[in-house]
Amino acid sequence: MLDKPSESFSARPDGCAAGRALLDINSLTVAFNKNGRRGVVLDDISVKIPHGKIVGLVGESGCGKTVLGSSIIGLLPERGVEVVSGEINFYSGENGPYAPENLLNLNYHGMKKYRGSKISMIFQEPMSSLNPVYTAGSQIAETIKNKNYNLSKAEITARSIEMLAKAGMPDPARVYDMYPHQLSGGMRQRVVIAIALANNPDLIIADEPTTALDITVSEQILFLLYNIREKFDSSIILITHDLSVVANVCDEVYVMYRGTIVENGPAREIFTSPKNPYTIGLMESLPEAGARGKSLHVIGGNVPSIFTEIKGCKFKDRCHKARPECLEMPPVKNAGNGHYYRCHF
Ligand SMILES: Nc1ncnc2c1ncn2[C@@H]1O[C@H](COP(=O)(O)OP(=O)(O)OP(=O)(O)O)[C@@H](O)[C@H]1O
Ligand SMILES: [Mg+2]
């Protein structure tokens, strides 16, 4: 069903509607079936990604962040996956400014027209997403060629070098002819970013883009993503387990725990006034909190496996506030200013 456009909306030149979500994930539930067991990995997830914003997706290892990113770009494993319910509505402009495409209705080939052109993903490990036997430049060129049959070889090469430069690569023409093993970790990540940017996507999913990098390079890459949002008018989903990474670059934040969104809202609201005990625990685990004289807090225990059945609030076994009420799933509460959280207290 289409929303009625409000008067403040204006159609962008590419047909997308400005001032509304680019991506609207609605009650998405996904399960894995393995060795006769079924585990719900994404449980009733709803996420809205506005145009031209950076949205952080935060949670500990095993919360389902990569599975959510892979669901959007249509790269869930082919076997053992069950999309139980929900929609991933993408306002690409293909069907008119107010008519989304539900990406879950598309098969692998149907997704091809979006993947790498309108939606691209920067994967967790730069080395595993680059092919070691091809030069950096040829891998960018291949991505451009796949979507621009009319460009000459010279034009594709020039655009590939331009993309390397936009990804902040020093000496991009020389790097064009280098192989991944000849590049540092930071340079490889810039090549991966150049590939992601190659066809000027509307949405970039950056999955832990800085995890393998030292602090200086990590900050440069985050600064680069921040600038990409400005220059390319792309929306970015920044996936990370580290709240401090999102503090300076994200406009909005979604906090995820064991396949559920437990809190979301404008980044400033979440950082100044977190409501859910899990979000508060993540904040207290930041090294800065210890440096200010407080003892560094650690959330005890681990994220339970998706094959462990949990009744009610998924965080209750690790939560110091847990009460008998937590055996019921907490409702979503509205804290105002676009800030929502799930907790009984
Ligand atoms: N193909 C699969 N089959 C079965 N379980 C899977 C599969 N892929 C992921 N999982 C499980 O789904 C859960 C979420 O995995 P996911 O990779 O999305 O976590 P994540 O939040 O990205 O963690 P990390 O921060 O370590 O990257 C984990 O419990 C993982 O073991
Ligand atoms: Mg992951």
GROMACS .gro file of N, CA and C in nm, residues 72-157:
model
  258
   72ILE      N    1   1.911  -0.785   0.318
   72ILE     CA    2   1.878  -0.668   0.236
   72ILE      C    3   1.932  -0.685   0.095
   73ILE      N    4   2.055  -0.732   0.087
   73ILE     CA    5   2.119  -0.739  -0.046
   73ILE      C    6   2.096  -0.875  -0.115
   74GLY      N    7   2.012  -0.959  -0.053
   74GLY     CA    8   1.975  -1.086  -0.116
   74GLY      C    9   2.088  -1.187  -0.117
   75LEU      N   10   2.170  -1.189  -0.013
   75LEU     CA   11   2.281  -1.283  -0.008
   75LEU      C   12   2.273  -1.376   0.113
   76LEU      N   13   2.152  -1.413   0.152
   76LEU     CA   14   2.137  -1.513   0.257
   76LEU      C   15   2.181  -1.647   0.199
   77PRO      N   16   2.230  -1.739   0.284
   77PRO     CA   17   2.268  -1.870   0.230
   77PRO      C   18   2.151  -1.933   0.154
   78GLU      N   19   2.184  -2.011   0.048
   78GLU     CA   20   2.075  -2.067  -0.035
   78GLU      C   21   1.999  -2.176   0.037
   79ARG      N   22   2.068  -2.248   0.127
   79ARG     CA   23   2.002  -2.360   0.195
   79ARG      C   24   1.980  -2.334   0.343
   80GLY      N   25   1.873  -2.393   0.395
   80GLY     CA   26   1.850  -2.390   0.539
   80GLY      C   27   1.796  -2.258   0.590
   81VAL      N   28   1.758  -2.167   0.500
   81VAL     CA   29   1.706  -2.037   0.545
   81VAL      C   30   1.556  -2.030   0.521
   82GLU      N   31   1.487  -1.975   0.617
   82GLU     CA   32   1.342  -1.961   0.603
   82GLU      C   33   1.308  -1.814   0.633
   83VAL      N   34   1.261  -1.742   0.530
   83VAL     CA   35   1.211  -1.607   0.558
   83VAL      C   36   1.067  -1.625   0.603
   84VAL      N   37   1.045  -1.613   0.733
   84VAL     CA   38   0.916  -1.649   0.792
   84VAL      C   39   0.810  -1.544   0.759
   85SER      N   40   0.847  -1.417   0.773
   85SER     CA   41   0.750  -1.310   0.744
   85SER      C   42   0.823  -1.178   0.727
   86GLY      N   43   0.750  -1.078   0.683
   86GLY     CA   44   0.804  -0.942   0.674
   86GLY      C   45   0.827  -0.895   0.532
   87GLU      N   46   0.870  -0.770   0.524
   87GLU     CA   47   0.895  -0.706   0.394
   87GLU      C   48   1.023  -0.625   0.402
   88ILE      N   49   1.096  -0.618   0.291
   88ILE     CA   50   1.209  -0.525   0.282
   88ILE      C   51   1.178  -0.433   0.164
   89ASN      N   52   1.113  -0.323   0.194
   89ASN     CA   53   1.066  -0.232   0.088
   89ASN      C   54   1.173  -0.130   0.053
   90PHE      N   55   1.213  -0.131  -0.074
   90PHE     CA   56   1.318  -0.042  -0.122
   90PHE      C   57   1.256   0.057  -0.220
   91TYR      N   58   1.269   0.186  -0.185
   91TYR     CA   59   1.212   0.292  -0.271
   91TYR      C   60   1.318   0.333  -0.372
   92SER      N   61   1.334   0.252  -0.475
   92SER     CA   62   1.442   0.274  -0.572
   92SER      C   63   1.405   0.379  -0.675
   93GLY      N   64   1.277   0.409  -0.689
   93GLY     CA   65   1.234   0.499  -0.795
   93GLY      C   66   1.201   0.426  -0.923
   94GLU      N   67   1.234   0.296  -0.932
   94GLU     CA   68   1.209   0.216  -1.053
   94GLU      C   69   1.061   0.211  -1.088
   95ASN      N   70   0.977   0.201  -0.983
   95ASN     CA   71   0.833   0.186  -1.006
   95ASN      C   72   0.758   0.317  -0.980
   96GLY      N   73   0.832   0.428  -0.979
   96GLY     CA   74   0.769   0.556  -0.942
   96GLY      C   75   0.812   0.592  -0.802
   97PRO      N   76   0.802   0.721  -0.768
   97PRO     CA   77   0.860   0.767  -0.643
   97PRO      C   78   0.798   0.709  -0.517
   98TYR      N   79   0.673   0.666  -0.521
   98TYR     CA   80   0.608   0.622  -0.398
   98TYR      C   81   0.578   0.472  -0.396
   99ALA      N   82   0.628   0.400  -0.497
   99ALA     CA   83   0.600   0.257  -0.504
   99ALA      C   84   0.728   0.179  -0.478
  100PRO      N   85   0.735   0.111  -0.364
  100PRO     CA   86   0.857   0.037  -0.334
  100PRO      C   87   0.860  -0.099  -0.403
  101GLU      N   88   0.979  -0.156  -0.407
  101GLU     CA   89   0.995  -0.295  -0.449
  101GLU      C   90   1.023  -0.375  -0.321
  102ASN      N   91   0.945  -0.479  -0.297
  102ASN     CA   92   0.976  -0.566  -0.183
  102ASN      C   93   1.088  -0.661  -0.226
  103LEU      N   94   1.209  -0.636  -0.175
  103LEU     CA   95   1.327  -0.710  -0.222
  103LEU      C   96   1.313  -0.859  -0.193
  104LEU      N   97   1.229  -0.896  -0.096
  104LEU     CA   98   1.213  -1.039  -0.064
  104LEU      C   99   1.138  -1.114  -0.174
  105ASN      N  100   1.069  -1.038  -0.262
  105ASN     CA  101   0.998  -1.105  -0.371
  105ASN      C  102   1.088  -1.135  -0.489
  106LEU      N  103   1.212  -1.084  -0.485
  106LEU     CA  104   1.300  -1.100  -0.601
  106LEU      C  105   1.387  -1.225  -0.584
  107ASN      N  106   1.409  -1.297  -0.694
  107ASN     CA  107   1.503  -1.409  -0.687
  107ASN      C  108   1.645  -1.356  -0.711
  108TYR      N  109   1.743  -1.445  -0.713
  108TYR     CA  110   1.883  -1.406  -0.726
  108TYR      C  111   1.903  -1.315  -0.848
  109HIS      N  112   1.841  -1.353  -0.961
  109HIS     CA  113   1.860  -1.273  -1.083
  109HIS      C  114   1.786  -1.140  -1.075
  110GLY      N  115   1.667  -1.142  -1.011
  110GLY     CA  116   1.591  -1.018  -0.993
  110GLY      C  117   1.669  -0.917  -0.910
  111MET      N  118   1.745  -0.968  -0.814
  111MET     CA  119   1.824  -0.879  -0.726
  111MET      C  120   1.942  -0.818  -0.801
  112LYS      N  121   1.979  -0.881  -0.914
  112LYS     CA  122   2.099  -0.835  -0.986
  112LYS      C  123   2.090  -0.690  -1.029
  113LYS      N  124   1.967  -0.644  -1.062
  113LYS     CA  125   1.955  -0.506  -1.109
  113LYS      C  126   1.977  -0.405  -0.995
  114TYR      N  127   1.967  -0.452  -0.870
  114TYR     CA  128   1.992  -0.364  -0.756
  114TYR      C  129   2.133  -0.381  -0.700
  115ARG      N  130   2.178  -0.508  -0.693
  115ARG     CA  131   2.304  -0.536  -0.626
  115ARG      C  132   2.422  -0.480  -0.704
  116GLY      N  133   2.504  -0.400  -0.637
  116GLY     CA  134   2.622  -0.342  -0.704
  116GLY      C  135   2.590  -0.214  -0.778
  117SER      N  136   2.463  -0.185  -0.798
  117SER     CA  137   2.429  -0.057  -0.864
  117SER      C  138   2.354   0.032  -0.766
  118LYS      N  139   2.236  -0.012  -0.720
  118LYS     CA  140   2.161   0.072  -0.626
  118LYS      C  141   2.193   0.038  -0.481
  119ILE      N  142   2.231  -0.088  -0.455
  119ILE     CA  143   2.267  -0.129  -0.318
  119ILE      C  144   2.402  -0.200  -0.325
  120SER      N  145   2.495  -0.159  -0.242
  120SER     CA  146   2.621  -0.235  -0.239
  120SER      C  147   2.661  -0.261  -0.095
  121MET      N  148   2.744  -0.364  -0.078
  121MET     CA  149   2.781  -0.404   0.058
  121MET      C  150   2.932  -0.411   0.071
  122ILE      N  151   2.983  -0.351   0.178
  122ILE     CA  152   3.126  -0.362   0.211
  122ILE      C  153   3.133  -0.472   0.316
  123PHE      N  154   3.194  -0.585   0.281
  123PHE     CA  155   3.191  -0.700   0.371
  123PHE      C  156   3.292  -0.688   0.483
  124GLN      N  157   3.270  -0.773   0.587
  124GLN     CA  158   3.347  -0.767   0.711
  124GLN      C  159   3.497  -0.779   0.687
  125GLU      N  160   3.538  -0.869   0.596
  125GLU     CA  161   3.680  -0.895   0.576
  125GLU      C  162   3.722  -0.846   0.438
  126PRO      N  163   3.801  -0.736   0.424
  126PRO     CA  164   3.833  -0.688   0.290
  126PRO      C  165   3.904  -0.793   0.205
  127MET      N  166   3.991  -0.873   0.267
  127MET     CA  167   4.069  -0.969   0.188
  127MET      C  168   3.978  -1.075   0.126
  128SER      N  169   3.873  -1.114   0.201
  128SER     CA  170   3.790  -1.221   0.147
  128SER      C  171   3.694  -1.169   0.039
  129SER      N  172   3.673  -1.036   0.031
  129SER     CA  173   3.585  -0.990  -0.077
  129SER      C  174   3.664  -0.945  -0.200
  130LEU      N  175   3.799  -0.950  -0.192
  130LEU     CA  176   3.879  -0.920  -0.312
  130LEU      C  177   3.934  -1.051  -0.369
  131ASN      N  178   3.941  -1.058  -0.501
  131ASN     CA  179   3.996  -1.178  -0.563
  131ASN      C  180   4.149  -1.162  -0.574
  132PRO      N  181   4.226  -1.252  -0.511
  132PRO     CA  182   4.372  -1.231  -0.506
  132PRO      C  183   4.442  -1.237  -0.641
  133VAL      N  184   4.377  -1.297  -0.743
  133VAL     CA  185   4.447  -1.312  -0.872
  133VAL      C  186   4.419  -1.198  -0.971
  134TYR      N  187   4.336  -1.103  -0.933
  134TYR     CA  188   4.311  -0.987  -1.021
  134TYR      C  189   4.360  -0.859  -0.955
  135THR      N  190   4.403  -0.764  -1.037
  135THR     CA  191   4.450  -0.637  -0.981
  135THR      C  192   4.332  -0.561  -0.920
  136ALA      N  193   4.367  -0.469  -0.831
  136ALA     CA  194   4.264  -0.387  -0.766
  136ALA      C  195   4.180  -0.317  -0.872
  137GLY      N  196   4.249  -0.256  -0.970
  137GLY     CA  197   4.181  -0.177  -1.073
  137GLY      C  198   4.084  -0.262  -1.155
  138SER      N  199   4.128  -0.383  -1.192
  138SER     CA  200   4.042  -0.465  -1.279
  138SER      C  201   3.915  -0.506  -1.204
  139GLN      N  202   3.924  -0.518  -1.071
  139GLN     CA  203   3.804  -0.557  -0.995
  139GLN      C  204   3.703  -0.442  -0.986
  140ILE      N  205   3.755  -0.320  -0.982
  140ILE     CA  206   3.664  -0.203  -0.984
  140ILE      C  207   3.605  -0.191  -1.125
  141ALA      N  208   3.693  -0.206  -1.226
  141ALA     CA  209   3.650  -0.193  -1.365
  141ALA      C  210   3.539  -0.293  -1.398
  142GLU      N  211   3.552  -0.415  -1.346
  142GLU     CA  212   3.452  -0.520  -1.373
  142GLU      C  213   3.315  -0.477  -1.321
  143THR      N  214   3.315  -0.419  -1.200
  143THR     CA  215   3.188  -0.374  -1.140
  143THR      C  216   3.125  -0.265  -1.226
  144ILE      N  217   3.208  -0.172  -1.275
  144ILE     CA  218   3.156  -0.062  -1.357
  144ILE      C  219   3.103  -0.118  -1.491
  145LYS      N  220   3.182  -0.208  -1.550
  145LYS     CA  221   3.146  -0.265  -1.682
  145LYS      C  222   3.011  -0.339  -1.676
  146ASN      N  223   2.989  -0.411  -1.564
  146ASN     CA  224   2.866  -0.490  -1.550
  146ASN      C  225   2.739  -0.406  -1.562
  147LYS      N  226   2.749  -0.277  -1.528
  147LYS     CA  227   2.628  -0.193  -1.528
  147LYS      C  228   2.633  -0.084  -1.635
  148ASN      N  229   2.746  -0.071  -1.707
  148ASN     CA  230   2.760   0.038  -1.806
  148ASN      C  231   2.819  -0.017  -1.936
  149TYR      N  232   2.731  -0.085  -2.013
  149TYR     CA  233   2.780  -0.151  -2.134
  149TYR      C  234   2.828  -0.052  -2.240
  150ASN      N  235   2.782   0.075  -2.230
  150ASN     CA  236   2.814   0.174  -2.333
  150ASN      C  237   2.952   0.238  -2.316
  151LEU      N  238   3.017   0.216  -2.201
  151LEU     CA  239   3.146   0.285  -2.178
  151LEU      C  240   3.260   0.211  -2.247
  152SER      N  241   3.358   0.290  -2.301
  152SER     CA  242   3.476   0.229  -2.363
  152SER      C  243   3.571   0.181  -2.254
  153LYS      N  244   3.671   0.100  -2.293
  153LYS     CA  245   3.768   0.049  -2.196
  153LYS      C  246   3.841   0.165  -2.127
  154ALA      N  247   3.879   0.266  -2.209
  154ALA     CA  248   3.953   0.380  -2.152
  154ALA      C  249   3.867   0.455  -2.052
  155GLU      N  250   3.737   0.469  -2.084
  155GLU     CA  251   3.647   0.541  -1.992
  155GLU      C  252   3.631   0.463  -1.861
  156ILE      N  253   3.622   0.330  -1.873
  156ILE     CA  254   3.606   0.247  -1.751
  156ILE      C  255   3.731   0.256  -1.664
  157THR      N  256   3.850   0.253  -1.729
  157THR     CA  257   3.975   0.265  -1.653
  157THR      C  258   3.980   0.400  -1.581
   0.00000   0.00000   0.00000
